[in-house]
Amino acid sequence: MRTMGLDLGTKTIGVAVSDGLGLTAQGVTTVRRTSLKADLAALATLAKEHEVSRVVLGLPLNMDGSEGPRAEASRKFADTLGTALGVPVELWDERLSTVAATRTLLEADVSRARRREVIDQVAAQFILQGWLDAHRPPDSGYHADDDYDSES
């Protein structure tokens, strides 16, 4: 079963999903928010399609670690989403995920228009990858640095 990562915004929800082994996160799509009911239906469809057994939702903490109104909204959404999907929903610190996503897209020379289309799903990918890395068993034999061979 896979884990779904979400970057919840006021206008969009970035969606990423883990691979079957739970090692890497891949961006999937960006859901345009219209209503809570429609948002939940879209996420339920994606969760079923990708055989999701858990959701990781970004928690927008302030830089000092405190919670503001967006964090409270995320907590409420997490509760509602967990009930709607019938899977556990965990909150994960998303500080600087959008900054990292933007930097990655700029470094890849992605056009401004294309960045606007994918920024939320790339941020969801960063959120999910952080959670996957933190929850990987120590004896899994996989290390994120293994993906980057310095000699190639």
XYZ file of N, CA and C in Angstrom, residues 3 58 75 77 99 138:
18
model
N 1.515 5.631 0.388
C 1.209 6.798 1.205
C 1.024 7.983 0.279
N 0.680 18.228 4.914
C 1.602 19.257 5.370
C 0.972 20.148 6.429
N -5.343 21.098 10.482
C -5.737 20.080 11.461
C -7.204 19.679 11.265
N -8.943 19.947 8.467
C -9.030 19.228 7.201
C -8.536 17.793 7.381
N 9.368 26.657 -0.733
C 10.638 27.297 -1.094
C 11.550 26.278 -1.775
N 15.697 1.738 9.988
C 17.128 1.963 9.899
C 17.872 0.870 9.146
